Every structure is written in structure tokens, then in C-alpha cells.
Amino acid sequence: MDLSIFTEYGPRLLAGFRLTIICWLLGTVFGAALGLLIAVAQRYGGRTVRWALQTYIELIRGTPFLVQLFLLYYGGPMIGLRLDPMPAGLLGLTIYGSPYFAEIFRSAFRAVPLGLIEAGRAIGMTELAIVRRILLPVGLVSAVPALVNFSIILTKETVILSIITVPEVMYQTQYMATMTFTFLEGYFTLALFFWAFVEVISRLGRRLERRITRHLIERT
Amino acid sequence: MFSLSTFLDAFWPLTMAARYTLLVSGLGIALGLVIGAFVCVLALSKSRAARIAAAVWVSYLRGVPMLVQLLVVFFLLPVIGIDVPAIVAAVVTTAIVASAYISEIWRGAITALPRGQAEAAIAIGMRPRDSWIRIILPQAVALSIPQLINELILLVKASSLVSVVGVMEITRASQAQAGVTFRPLEAYLAAACLYLAINLCLAALGRWLEHRMAV
Amino acid sequence: MVEASSVEIRKVNKYYGPFQALKDVDLTIPPGKVTCLIGPSGSGKSTLLRCINFLEEYDSGEIRIDGQLIGYEAPGRKMSGRKLRAMRRSIGMVFQQFNLWPHMTALGNVAEGLVRVRGLRKAEAETRAAEALAKVGLADKMGNHPSRLSGGQQQRVAIARAIAMEPRLMLFDEPTSALDPELVGEVLNVMKTLAAEGMTMVVVTHEMGFAAHVADQVAFMEKGELVGVDSPAGILHHPEDIRIQGFLRTYHERNSF
């Protein structure tokens, strides 16, 4: 294989990779924010709210991300939702990730021992103060490992955005492959690259996890 | 505007195409169980080389997006002289990806069993092989059922990606449908409903099995 | 000397579905005295204790603290959250599992209520928190997170967290049951000091020694009923009720090994 194609297409690939990272980070942040909102609403909302949100969660989790993207990008204009590839992709990632994030937060909140909350009630803290000062900090910290895990899963989902022509790294690889007829080399390089990338962020993630959760580990 | 008749009309071709969705994910998990068992044996073996090989396998397959892997396999097969239809590449990719997750599920289930289970078997004089077959594996398999069903649901969703190499499964069929009717909203909504129906059935099956397996 | 509350418990009933956890419980807790609640597990003593600050909602009857009904405005009509919080402010509670907030230091745990509930400035809250911690003998552990403290130290922080709020009544829910035996003493000593200062204390406990030496009165519960209330000597040495005799016999048998 002629390595010079990588010099020729390097800038494109690099730009694509930058966009991949942007999509991943924004998708994670927006998805987690929406998920947190859902989890809090489920905890404190009435029956109808809880039921509606549970239905939303089941709908999103029961369907493939690609089909969700097609619905949004191609189906959207039919109901007046006309989005460019990038915003459609980000909105898609946010929606796709939100139920998983919501479940992560929900089980993290459930795992906060009731006693910690009762201790707050016993000294007369308001429910809002209890949520802000106890439930969120303790719950969020115990959610960190699962959050790291899922955000790594999301990195891999970003390549699907190439199918609706978001010019991220997969799209650029495809472009290079088509122009130079180096499909196998191109995709295999991308595979190796992703492998390394995911390994690196997993390791960083574990380190972050250990740092953040250090107070939750009982002394032995 | 939303057209109910277009939406309903889409179901017939999509249901036909669902056979391929089920074929890819079903064969994928079946082969994945076999390869996954093998990888799990390597991962738990005493040989360091075997453990490293298993770890590399798992780490590669879990680290690389499935779409990329699919294209690698799709373009690799002809190069190494295997000229087969796209669906084979789809099944192979699904199976090897599944094998990585399944081997981890099984490894988790086996290591989750209390040590005392194996020790009790050995203490009454069972041979190690029998303690595996009689004591460890039955419990580990029962423990792993819910996660395996979950993996199957993931594969059903992931199988939508094989539309990219031209396999006429639900997603590809809905694209075709959208192309013919110029009504993508109805076509993709129908596809979403079909996936949802399949996955709800699988989830129900999973709950039933879990209930039956509960000791 | 602290200002001390009294508690009047009248005909309190509590149900969990069909199960009756408290049956017509009557008990007077005099100000400045230590009342120990003893009895077999599942007898309702913790439930009764938790009803006193309304962490557990009783279904009928009355619990009055210094004459004021807690939890209800009138029978069947719940008190507002604001009023309930105001009452809880002067009731300290110590839990079996400590329930320290793991993401805050010892000082942070004690200061939290002073800032959020009493509305003190952070600096002032921390000064008072430090005093409370010094009082339970943990002046040198202020900066530690709970995960870096022993069980006994954690429970003393929990006591400091309660007393920093300057309560007039302290509730202890099996404060030493989760502790290794060698750590029980340090917690009981802190409680003794508190009792000597004239704090009203209600203590659910399995520590008969503590009940015998520190309590002013001991109440025995079984199956949701208050079987008897008397001086420690009356309950522990000359029990009249056959159920109390049975309980003490099992207790002594277990401890004779």
C-alpha cells in the first residue's frame, strides 16, 4: 500500500477526527444532561410523568440508532424539522444516549443509602437542599464508572453519523477509500486507530473514576 | 402530513425483510456463543499467551465501531480469496463482535460464583472436569441468561448497520421503501415499530427465562 | 446545662400494611433524663424512636414535644414541611449506620446543617463544628473523610453533627450495634458525657450495661407493645413481667459464653 495517500489525505482525516471528538463530547454532555433531567423527573414526578418518561426510554432503547437518525434527518423535514447533517447528528446522539444516561442516574440515585437522606431530614434540611447537597453529589459520584463506560460506547456510535453525511473521521476515510480505491487499508487503519483511541480514553476514564470515587470506598 | 396508509403499507415489505434481520442477529449470536465460549476458555486458561490472545481479541472487538469492522470484513474476505455474498460478511462480523461480549459475560458469570462452589465439589472428591460440568457451568449459564438476551437485543439493533453493505434487512428495506414512495417518515417509522416489536418480544422472553431460571 | 425537652407519647399506633408495628404505645420521657428502649429485634423500638422526629409517620395517637404535636396539625391533618423542619431542628438523631455524608469531611458533615438549616456563615459554622468535634474528642480528625475514619470515630462525628445544632432532645437508634466491640466504649463515653450535661436522651440499645448505669428509666418493648417502664433496676434486676424475664434470660445466656 502506498503510504503517501495518508500524507495527501492526512489533513482531511485529521479534520474528521476533530469532528468525531466534538460530536462525541457534545453528544455525551447533552445526552447526560437530558438523562439527568429525566432521572430527576422520574424520581420526583407524578405517575403520569413517570409513565411517559418510561415509555420514551423503552421507545428509544428498542430501536437502532441508525433508524432514529434516518427518522430525524429524512423524516424530520416532512413534519417541518429541517436540520443539517451536523445538528441532526448531535440531536440524534443526544436523544439516543439520553435513556441510557437516565437509567445510569436513576440507579445511582437509588443506590444512595436512604440513611444519608434521612440524616438530612433529621436535622431539618429542605428536600431541595437534600437533593443538591446529598443526593446529587453522592449519586453522581457513584454514577461515574457507568458514565465513563457509556460515553466510551458513544464514541463508537459517532461513526454512524457518517451515514447521514456528517464529515467525521469515518466519512473522511470513506472519501479517501473511494478516491484512491484503498478500502481495506483505509478501514483497517481506521479500526486500529479507533482501537487505540478507545483504549486510551478507557484508561483515562479509569483514572478519573478512581480519583472521583475515592471517598466512597470504605476503609478496609 | 403523515399518511397512515403509506405507513401501514410499508409493513409488509419490512416484515419480509425482518427475516434477514433475524437471520443475521440469530446466526450472529449462535456463532458468537460458540466462539465466545472458546475465547472464555482462553481467558481463564493457565497459559499466559492464551490469556493475552483472548484479551487482545476482546479489546479489539469492543474498541472498534461495528460499522468499521463490518467494512473491514466485507473488503477483507474477497482479498483473501473468499468471494461470498454480503450477508456472510454481515453474519461473520456480528458473530465475532458478539463473541467478545459473550466471552466477557461468561467470564463474569463464572468468576461471580463463590469459590466455595468449586471447593465443595473438589472436597467430596469430584474430578475438576466434573466439577466444571456438573457444578460451575450450569450455574454460570443460568446466571448469564439475562445478559445474553440483552446481547441479542443489542445485535438486533446493530444488524441495522449491515444495510450499508446491501443486505436487504429491515433498515435497507425501509430505505428502499422511502425511495419508492418518497415518504421517508412513514417508512422509517414503520421500521422503528418493527424493531421495537422484535425487541419487546425478546425482552419478554428474557424475563420469562429469568423467572424460570431463578433458583 | 442545656435546655431540655420532654416528650409525651400517647396511644401511638403504626401499621405497615396489615402488620401493626406499634400498638397503643404510651410513654412519657421526662426532660433532662435518659430513657433506654430495650427489647428483642423487631419489637418496634426503632420504629417508635423514628416516630418521635417523624422520620416514620405514625398513623394514630399523639407525640408531643414540649407540648407541641409533631407531624400533624390535628389528627389526620399533616403538618407543613416547613413546620416539621423547624421542629426537627431541635431534635438530634444518631443512626445505627452513622449515615455520614461520604463526600464531605468530618468538619463538612458537622457544618452542613449549621449552614443550610441554621443559616450561619460558613466561617462561623466551621468554628462551631470544630468545637462540636473537639467535644467528642475528634479535634485532630476534622479534615478526614468518613472513609478514613474508624466506625467509632464515624459515630462520634455523627453525634457531633447532631449536637452542633444545639438540640434539646437526642435520639439514638442502636448507636453501637454496627461497631466492632472494641470501639463501643468510646461512643458510650461520649453519650455519658452528654447525659451528664442534662440532655434529654432516648436510646434504643442492646447495651444492657449502658442501660443499667446511665439510664434514668428503661422501657421494654415486645411485638409493638410497650410492656413495662421502670427504673433500670426495676426492669433489669426485678422484672415482674414474664416477657421481660424471658428476654433477659436469653440475653444473659448469650453473653455467658
XYZ file of C-alpha atoms in Angstrom:
692
model
C 0.000 0.000 0.000
C 1.177 3.435 -0.877
C 1.593 5.367 2.351
C 1.687 8.683 0.514
C -2.104 8.715 0.358
C -2.069 9.310 4.086
C 0.011 12.425 3.593
C -2.332 13.564 0.904
C -5.494 12.826 2.834
C -3.999 13.407 6.293
C -5.485 16.866 6.803
C -8.943 15.597 5.880
C -8.646 12.648 8.236
C -7.413 14.910 10.986
C -10.316 17.296 10.480
C -12.635 14.314 10.518
C -11.120 13.088 13.754
C -11.555 16.517 15.306
C -15.205 16.442 14.386
C -15.559 12.937 15.792
C -14.247 14.196 19.138
C -16.556 17.197 19.044
C -19.575 15.025 18.254
C -18.618 12.608 20.999
C -18.077 15.268 23.667
C -21.180 17.265 22.819
C -23.254 14.120 22.433
C -22.077 12.922 25.840
C -22.674 16.245 27.569
C -26.115 16.875 26.039
C -27.178 13.258 26.375
C -26.079 13.127 30.011
C -27.830 16.425 30.760
C -31.075 15.200 29.223
C -30.672 11.878 31.001
C -30.140 13.599 34.348
C -33.242 15.685 33.805
C -35.240 12.547 33.016
C -33.902 10.719 36.071
C -34.739 13.585 38.424
C -38.188 13.996 36.868
C -38.778 10.276 37.273
C -37.814 10.406 40.926
C -39.924 13.395 41.862
C -42.595 13.436 39.166
C -46.127 12.107 39.426
C -47.401 8.869 37.959
C -48.147 10.291 34.521
C -44.716 11.873 34.206
C -43.028 8.664 35.276
C -45.067 6.605 32.850
C -44.459 8.972 29.924
C -40.717 9.018 30.548
C -40.560 5.250 30.912
C -42.304 4.920 27.547
C -39.810 7.311 25.981
C -36.946 5.264 27.413
C -38.360 1.993 26.058
C -39.013 3.509 22.620
C -35.501 4.837 22.218
C -33.812 1.774 23.625
C -35.869 -0.561 21.488
C -34.835 0.944 18.139
C -31.491 1.157 16.307
C -29.583 4.418 16.330
C -29.365 4.368 12.538
C -33.148 4.219 12.172
C -33.511 7.062 14.684
C -31.084 9.115 12.613
C -32.959 8.377 9.387
C -36.233 9.355 11.023
C -34.750 12.607 12.233
C -32.774 13.524 9.130
C -35.008 12.244 6.336
C -38.366 12.016 8.122
C -37.975 15.282 10.027
C -38.466 17.607 7.019
C -41.891 16.059 6.436
C -43.060 17.480 9.758
C -41.151 20.725 9.323
C -37.966 19.720 11.139
C -35.286 20.547 8.599
C -31.819 20.017 10.011
C -28.325 19.988 8.530
C -26.369 16.775 8.987
C -24.333 18.022 11.939
C -27.218 19.362 14.086
C -29.304 16.325 13.145
C -26.424 14.081 14.172
C -25.939 15.855 17.505
C -29.642 15.852 18.271
C -29.720 12.171 17.310
C -26.794 11.331 19.606
C -28.395 13.286 22.444
C -31.720 11.501 22.086
C -30.093 8.138 21.554
C -27.916 8.437 24.662
C -30.453 10.038 26.992
C -32.329 6.898 28.124
C -29.100 5.072 28.910
C -27.837 8.052 30.863
C -31.203 8.328 32.603
C -31.010 4.703 33.712
C -27.472 5.222 34.960
C -28.508 8.223 37.046
C -31.670 6.543 38.224
C -29.895 3.522 39.578
C -27.179 5.722 41.033
C -29.802 7.710 42.940
C -31.434 4.520 44.078
C -28.072 3.357 45.368
C -27.710 6.400 47.624
C -28.460 4.908 51.051
C -31.766 6.147 52.435
C -29.972 6.824 55.722
C -27.927 9.651 54.171
C -31.148 11.349 53.144
C -32.807 10.684 56.494
C -29.813 12.214 58.224
C -30.527 15.369 56.241
C -34.209 15.276 57.115
C -33.428 14.691 60.778
C -31.508 17.961 61.051
C -34.281 19.782 59.222
C -32.828 20.229 55.723
C -35.299 21.066 52.952
C -35.902 18.467 50.228
C -34.260 20.783 47.719
C -31.160 21.129 49.892
C -31.086 17.358 50.321
C -31.178 16.872 46.540
C -28.498 19.485 45.929
C -26.153 18.724 48.785
C -26.568 14.957 49.274
C -28.470 13.111 46.527
C -26.735 14.726 43.545
C -23.142 14.729 44.812
C -23.244 11.186 46.204
C -25.329 9.834 43.331
C -23.277 11.496 40.600
C -20.025 10.215 42.024
C -21.292 6.659 42.237
C -22.526 7.016 38.653
C -19.072 7.901 37.330
C -17.919 4.377 36.369
C -21.113 3.707 34.415
C -20.953 7.179 32.825
C -17.393 6.611 31.679
C -18.399 3.241 30.293
C -21.331 4.538 28.355
C -19.513 7.553 26.992
C -16.954 5.107 25.571
C -19.800 3.250 23.881
C -20.906 6.592 22.449
C -17.513 7.213 20.808
C -18.192 4.178 18.680
C -21.710 5.283 17.782
C -20.406 8.535 16.319
C -19.190 6.740 13.172
C -22.817 6.054 12.276
C -23.209 9.804 11.716
C -21.165 9.311 8.538
C -24.199 7.608 7.004
C -26.132 10.884 7.141
C -23.003 12.610 5.720
C -21.592 14.233 8.844
C -17.944 14.656 7.765
C -16.381 12.935 10.779
C -13.482 10.522 10.611
C -15.426 7.606 9.116
C -16.849 9.804 6.396
C -13.394 11.102 5.538
C -11.959 7.592 5.491
C -14.720 6.574 3.137
C -13.912 9.553 0.942
C -10.247 8.657 0.839
C -11.042 4.998 0.183
C -13.314 5.826 -2.704
C -10.906 8.302 -4.276
C -7.856 6.067 -4.033
C -9.541 2.687 -4.080
C -7.962 1.668 -0.773
C -10.997 0.324 1.035
C -9.402 -2.446 3.062
C -6.331 -0.413 4.014
C -8.410 2.615 4.860
C -10.951 0.862 7.029
C -8.383 -1.309 8.730
C -6.294 1.726 9.600
C -9.413 3.367 10.966
C -10.122 0.232 13.002
C -6.627 0.249 14.513
C -6.900 3.922 15.171
C -10.231 3.548 16.961
C -8.913 0.653 18.961
C -6.052 2.774 20.231
C -8.318 5.744 20.843
C -10.837 3.732 22.893
C -8.038 2.075 24.889
C -6.587 5.468 25.732
C -9.834 7.044 26.837
C -10.772 3.906 28.787
C -7.552 4.199 30.730
C -8.025 7.892 31.329
C -11.574 7.079 32.355
C -10.462 4.506 34.941
C -8.028 7.005 36.382
C -10.730 9.651 36.612
C -13.014 7.110 38.235
C -10.513 6.237 40.931
C -9.899 9.892 41.661
C -13.532 10.858 41.913
C -14.843 7.870 43.812
C -12.022 7.705 46.339
C -14.197 8.851 49.264
C -16.890 6.305 48.555
C -14.638 3.333 49.088
C -14.868 2.068 52.632
C -11.668 1.776 54.538
C -10.579 -1.828 54.867
C -48.553 15.316 6.501
C -48.416 11.861 7.966
C -50.095 9.265 5.774
C -51.469 6.313 7.680
C -51.962 4.139 4.601
C -48.352 4.615 3.442
C -47.241 3.763 6.961
C -49.324 0.581 7.052
C -48.337 -0.410 3.507
C -44.711 -0.304 4.500
C -45.147 -3.120 6.988
C -45.434 -5.976 4.509
C -42.089 -5.483 2.713
C -40.426 -4.655 6.002
C -41.746 -7.782 7.680
C -40.333 -9.831 4.803
C -37.021 -8.070 5.295
C -37.184 -8.775 9.046
C -36.239 -12.363 8.172
C -32.774 -11.110 7.345
C -32.583 -9.031 10.486
C -33.424 -12.138 12.499
C -31.101 -14.294 10.420
C -28.117 -12.003 10.902
C -28.672 -11.442 14.619
C -29.783 -15.034 15.313
C -26.897 -16.677 13.474
C -24.628 -13.999 14.870
C -25.481 -14.855 18.466
C -25.397 -18.618 17.828
C -21.904 -18.486 16.346
C -20.976 -15.848 18.895
C -21.871 -18.259 21.707
C -19.533 -20.886 20.290
C -16.627 -18.539 19.599
C -17.315 -16.716 22.867
C -17.091 -19.974 24.830
C -13.751 -20.674 23.209
C -12.454 -17.172 23.941
C -13.677 -17.502 27.522
C -11.739 -20.750 27.942
C -8.630 -18.964 26.663
C -9.249 -16.034 29.003
C -9.498 -18.337 32.026
C -6.674 -20.641 30.992
C -3.412 -21.026 32.875
C -1.368 -20.122 29.810
C -0.306 -16.524 29.723
C -0.175 -16.472 25.928
C -3.762 -17.717 25.716
C -4.933 -15.092 28.162
C -3.190 -12.345 26.210
C -4.666 -13.596 22.935
C -8.150 -13.543 24.454
C -7.602 -10.082 25.911
C -6.449 -8.686 22.559
C -9.415 -10.260 20.770
C -11.876 -8.807 23.257
C -10.231 -5.414 23.403
C -10.077 -5.036 19.596
C -13.657 -6.107 19.020
C -15.011 -3.956 21.801
C -12.872 -0.974 20.915
C -13.691 -0.696 17.216
C -17.083 0.512 15.989
C -19.078 -2.308 14.452
C -19.616 -0.381 11.230
C -15.854 -0.158 10.732
C -15.415 -3.839 11.493
C -18.148 -4.744 9.073
C -16.423 -2.874 6.268
C -13.058 -4.396 7.144
C -14.537 -7.900 6.947
C -16.539 -7.018 3.845
C -13.446 -5.862 1.966
C -11.114 -8.416 3.537
C -12.973 -11.576 2.509
C -12.534 -11.130 -1.277
C -8.881 -10.170 -0.788
C -8.135 -13.449 0.962
C -9.990 -15.280 -1.794
C -13.345 -15.810 -0.161
C -15.915 -14.492 -2.561
C -19.249 -14.692 -0.813
C -22.439 -12.633 -0.624
C -22.556 -9.609 1.647
C -24.769 -11.395 4.120
C -21.903 -13.727 5.019
C -19.710 -10.771 5.879
C -22.619 -9.461 7.947
C -23.020 -12.710 9.893
C -19.275 -13.127 10.399
C -18.895 -9.604 11.724
C -21.884 -9.959 14.019
C -20.601 -13.289 15.328
C -17.078 -12.134 16.120
C -18.277 -8.917 17.726
C -20.796 -10.897 19.773
C -18.096 -13.392 20.774
C -16.119 -10.652 22.524
C -19.087 -9.535 24.623
C -20.300 -13.078 25.269
C -16.908 -14.280 26.464
C -16.895 -11.377 28.928
C -20.418 -12.209 30.078
C -19.427 -15.810 30.728
C -16.167 -14.930 32.365
C -18.090 -12.587 34.652
C -20.671 -15.252 35.480
C -18.018 -17.850 36.257
C -15.904 -15.578 38.397
C -19.028 -14.350 40.185
C -19.675 -17.843 41.529
C -18.400 -18.201 45.073
C -15.123 -20.126 45.250
C -16.779 -22.393 47.767
C -18.870 -23.963 44.995
C -15.861 -25.465 43.258
C -14.137 -26.227 46.556
C -17.183 -28.101 47.835
C -17.173 -30.228 44.684
C -13.484 -30.980 44.978
C -13.842 -31.660 48.681
C -16.262 -34.508 48.036
C -13.736 -35.933 45.598
C -15.120 -34.784 42.235
C -12.653 -34.546 39.407
C -12.076 -30.944 38.309
C -13.656 -31.677 34.942
C -16.810 -32.989 36.575
C -16.981 -30.063 38.941
C -16.979 -27.807 35.880
C -19.643 -29.708 34.036
C -21.867 -30.513 37.000
C -21.420 -27.513 39.286
C -19.876 -24.456 37.675
C -21.257 -24.316 34.155
C -24.931 -24.939 34.942
C -24.905 -22.104 37.456
C -22.892 -19.774 35.234
C -25.169 -20.344 32.250
C -28.266 -19.667 34.347
C -26.655 -16.523 35.736
C -25.778 -15.262 32.263
C -29.159 -15.758 30.571
C -30.495 -12.223 31.152
C -27.286 -10.680 29.828
C -27.275 -12.951 26.786
C -30.821 -11.927 25.919
C -29.714 -8.338 26.328
C -26.812 -9.005 23.963
C -29.242 -10.453 21.428
C -31.343 -7.279 21.627
C -28.205 -5.227 21.011
C -27.404 -7.397 17.996
C -30.871 -6.938 16.526
C -30.330 -3.197 16.694
C -26.758 -3.437 15.438
C -27.901 -5.521 12.467
C -29.368 -2.316 11.028
C -25.769 -1.419 10.127
C -25.450 -4.279 7.656
C -27.817 -2.314 5.426
C -24.655 -0.425 4.500
C -23.235 -3.405 2.594
C -26.561 -4.027 0.879
C -28.197 -6.777 2.939
C -31.956 -6.384 2.495
C -32.868 -6.332 6.172
C -35.385 -4.022 7.837
C -33.374 -0.814 7.590
C -32.326 -1.381 3.974
C -35.885 -2.284 3.059
C -37.187 0.865 4.704
C -34.673 2.926 2.709
C -35.910 1.258 -0.449
C -39.485 1.896 0.619
C -38.716 5.563 1.293
C -37.124 5.784 -2.141
C -40.159 4.355 -3.873
C -42.866 6.273 -2.010
C -40.887 9.467 -1.321
C -42.268 9.234 2.197
C -39.280 8.586 4.485
C -41.158 9.478 7.686
C -43.663 6.641 7.311
C -41.084 4.149 6.072
C -38.614 4.722 8.913
C -41.377 4.922 11.495
C -42.593 1.520 10.332
C -39.032 0.201 10.614
C -38.761 1.603 14.134
C -42.047 -0.093 15.097
C -40.836 -3.414 13.775
C -37.555 -3.255 15.669
C -39.445 -2.275 18.781
C -41.821 -5.209 18.387
C -38.963 -7.684 17.962
C -37.083 -6.285 20.934
C -40.125 -6.176 23.208
C -40.726 -9.852 22.407
C -37.107 -10.675 23.181
C -37.263 -8.708 26.421
C -40.413 -10.592 27.421
C -38.698 -13.870 26.582
C -35.763 -12.779 28.710
C -37.985 -12.013 31.697
C -39.730 -15.355 31.314
C -36.450 -17.254 31.157
C -35.040 -15.324 34.086
C -38.139 -16.138 36.079
C -37.880 -19.835 35.208
C -34.163 -19.998 35.906
C -34.461 -18.235 39.237
C -33.497 -20.600 41.998
C -26.575 22.744 81.154
C -28.679 22.508 78.054
C -32.291 23.391 77.723
C -34.015 20.031 77.627
C -37.233 18.866 76.018
C -39.806 16.433 77.267
C -41.741 14.012 75.094
C -45.265 12.722 75.591
C -46.255 9.661 73.594
C -49.961 8.833 73.764
C -51.753 5.833 72.241
C -49.497 5.732 69.194
C -50.287 3.172 66.507
C -48.327 2.410 63.377
C -49.114 -0.010 60.577
C -47.104 -1.372 57.670
C -49.955 -2.603 55.518
C -51.732 -5.197 57.643
C -48.800 -5.508 60.069
C -49.139 -3.469 63.221
C -45.704 -2.232 64.231
C -46.805 -0.127 67.225
C -49.818 -0.883 69.409
C -51.236 1.876 71.600
C -47.836 2.920 72.888
C -47.844 5.279 75.876
C -44.611 6.682 77.211
C -43.512 9.835 78.995
C -39.955 10.976 78.507
C -39.010 13.467 81.231
C -36.733 16.410 80.433
C -33.046 16.057 81.085
C -33.260 12.315 81.617
C -32.022 9.296 79.721
C -34.643 6.793 78.577
C -33.468 3.494 77.153
C -35.715 1.431 74.900
C -34.877 -2.249 75.006
C -36.458 -5.393 73.643
C -35.957 -8.112 71.055
C -35.301 -7.140 67.436
C -38.454 -6.372 65.524
C -40.199 -5.258 68.690
C -40.860 -1.764 67.368
C -38.349 0.185 69.458
C -36.591 1.730 66.456
C -39.935 2.462 64.833
C -41.092 4.255 67.963
C -37.868 6.255 68.128
C -38.179 7.263 64.471
C -41.762 8.385 65.082
C -40.507 10.915 67.634
C -38.920 13.048 64.883
C -41.496 11.860 62.348
C -38.996 10.102 60.064
C -41.553 7.367 60.468
C -45.163 8.544 60.236
C -47.386 7.173 62.978
C -50.982 6.529 61.992
C -52.875 7.480 65.112
C -52.244 8.777 68.607
C -50.110 11.745 69.578
C -46.468 12.506 70.079
C -45.857 15.864 71.712
C -42.533 17.527 72.188
C -42.696 20.204 74.875
C -46.444 20.053 74.378
C -46.325 20.541 70.613
C -47.709 17.802 68.393
C -45.173 16.583 65.826
C -46.094 15.608 62.283
C -49.737 16.623 62.451
C -51.588 19.904 62.852
C -54.535 17.958 64.161
C -55.432 14.273 63.970
C -55.375 13.256 60.291
C -54.031 16.604 59.034
C -50.302 16.597 58.244
C -48.055 19.384 59.330
C -46.383 21.506 56.640
C -42.820 20.591 55.676
C -41.589 23.935 56.938
C -43.047 23.454 60.403
C -41.814 19.890 60.607
C -38.294 21.004 59.692
C -38.427 23.700 62.333
C -39.294 21.101 64.965
C -36.648 18.659 63.761
C -34.029 21.350 64.139
C -34.075 20.901 67.880
C -34.136 17.099 67.773
C -30.784 15.456 67.137
C -30.635 11.960 65.772
C -27.853 9.386 65.675
C -28.271 6.365 63.423
C -27.068 2.803 63.664
C -25.224 3.101 60.332
C -23.815 6.586 61.172
C -25.110 7.927 57.842
C -22.291 10.392 57.466
C -22.201 12.045 54.057
C -19.281 10.370 52.327
C -18.381 13.289 50.066
C -17.797 15.728 52.939
C -15.053 15.823 55.548
C -15.872 15.327 59.215
C -15.940 19.106 59.575
C -18.118 19.449 56.480
C -20.595 16.913 57.839
C -20.986 18.826 61.081
C -21.045 22.278 59.465
C -23.566 21.344 56.763
C -26.657 21.678 58.938
C -25.395 24.872 60.528
C -25.071 26.461 57.095
C -28.104 25.006 55.309
C -30.545 24.842 58.197
C -29.416 27.388 60.750
C -28.249 29.791 58.080
C -24.872 30.507 59.665
C -21.991 31.892 57.632
C -19.509 29.248 56.567
C -16.674 30.509 58.779
C -18.844 30.670 61.867
C -20.374 27.274 61.103
C -16.925 25.756 60.843
C -15.833 27.253 64.145
C -18.845 25.756 65.858
C -18.411 22.483 64.033
C -14.824 22.334 65.218
C -15.995 22.878 68.803
C -18.507 20.077 68.486
C -15.860 17.771 67.084
C -13.482 18.705 69.886
C -16.183 17.813 72.351
C -16.408 14.273 71.015
C -12.604 14.036 71.028
C -12.014 14.339 67.304
C -10.335 17.727 67.033
C -7.495 16.090 65.104
C -9.726 14.329 62.567
C -11.666 17.329 61.246
C -10.226 17.131 57.735
C -10.808 13.405 57.278
C -13.483 11.996 55.056
C -15.673 9.316 56.673
C -13.914 6.619 54.645
C -10.724 7.474 56.552
C -12.324 7.116 59.997
C -12.980 4.053 62.132
C -16.569 3.106 62.925
C -16.311 4.551 66.408
C -14.883 7.810 65.065
C -17.601 7.988 62.434
C -20.287 7.567 65.047
C -18.711 10.302 67.178
C -18.742 12.618 64.157
C -22.421 11.763 63.746
C -23.013 12.717 67.383
C -21.111 15.968 66.836
C -23.245 16.651 63.771
C -26.341 16.341 65.936
C -25.141 18.318 68.965
C -23.753 21.157 66.839
C -27.362 22.002 66.020
C -27.900 22.586 69.766
C -30.795 20.173 70.105
C -32.959 19.907 73.200
C -33.580 16.221 72.606
C -31.337 13.494 71.263
C -32.499 10.249 69.680
C -30.065 7.348 69.397
C -31.014 4.420 67.186
C -28.796 1.499 68.244
C -25.730 3.738 68.082
C -23.236 0.968 68.860
C -24.776 -2.011 67.060
C -22.730 -1.577 63.898
C -19.452 -1.182 65.778
C -16.687 -3.666 66.473
C -16.759 -4.486 70.202
C -13.539 -2.606 70.984
C -14.983 0.631 69.557
C -18.222 0.598 71.549
C -16.715 2.186 74.642
C -15.602 5.460 73.039
C -19.108 6.100 71.730
C -20.828 5.218 75.003
C -18.453 7.554 76.857
C -19.444 10.474 74.657
C -23.080 9.633 75.296
C -22.460 9.509 79.045
C -20.935 12.981 78.968
C -23.929 14.252 77.091
C -26.280 12.675 79.624
C -24.352 14.273 82.478
C -24.949 17.681 80.894
C -28.662 17.162 81.279
C -29.645 16.378 77.694
C -32.930 14.557 77.199
C -31.932 11.334 75.512
C -33.904 8.441 74.078
C -31.663 5.495 73.325
C -32.591 2.287 71.546
C -29.902 -0.108 72.617
C -28.794 -3.652 73.218
C -26.125 -2.474 75.656
C -27.642 -3.539 78.967
C -24.641 -2.190 80.840
C -25.282 1.285 79.475
C -28.966 0.989 80.295
C -28.179 -0.120 83.841
C -25.653 2.611 84.608
C -26.690 5.646 82.611
C -30.443 5.393 82.050
C -32.918 7.079 84.356
C -35.706 4.893 83.071
C -35.872 1.801 80.914
C -38.789 0.864 78.686
C -39.207 -2.678 77.432
C -40.996 -3.338 74.145
C -42.130 -6.525 72.508
C -44.222 -7.129 69.381
C -45.068 -3.439 69.068
C -46.264 -3.126 72.632
C -44.721 -1.256 75.481
C -44.584 -3.973 78.113
C -43.113 -2.044 81.014
C -41.375 1.169 82.084
C -39.394 1.411 85.271
C -36.069 2.353 86.785
C -33.146 0.404 85.328
C -33.012 -1.727 88.473
C -36.720 -2.380 88.285
C -36.577 -3.625 84.702
C -33.194 -5.292 84.650
C -32.983 -6.808 88.127
C -36.528 -7.352 89.349
C -38.681 -7.636 86.240
C -42.237 -8.616 87.020
C -43.392 -9.331 83.505
C -42.634 -12.831 82.266
C -41.738 -11.495 78.791
C -39.011 -9.268 80.223
C -37.690 -12.169 82.285
C -37.541 -14.295 79.154
C -35.710 -11.626 77.179
C -33.136 -11.066 79.908
C -32.574 -14.800 80.314
C -31.758 -15.157 76.605
C -29.559 -12.083 76.809
C -27.540 -13.428 79.718
C -27.257 -16.883 78.220
C -25.852 -15.415 75.016
C -23.388 -13.295 76.929
C -22.190 -16.079 79.208
C -20.102 -17.708 76.513
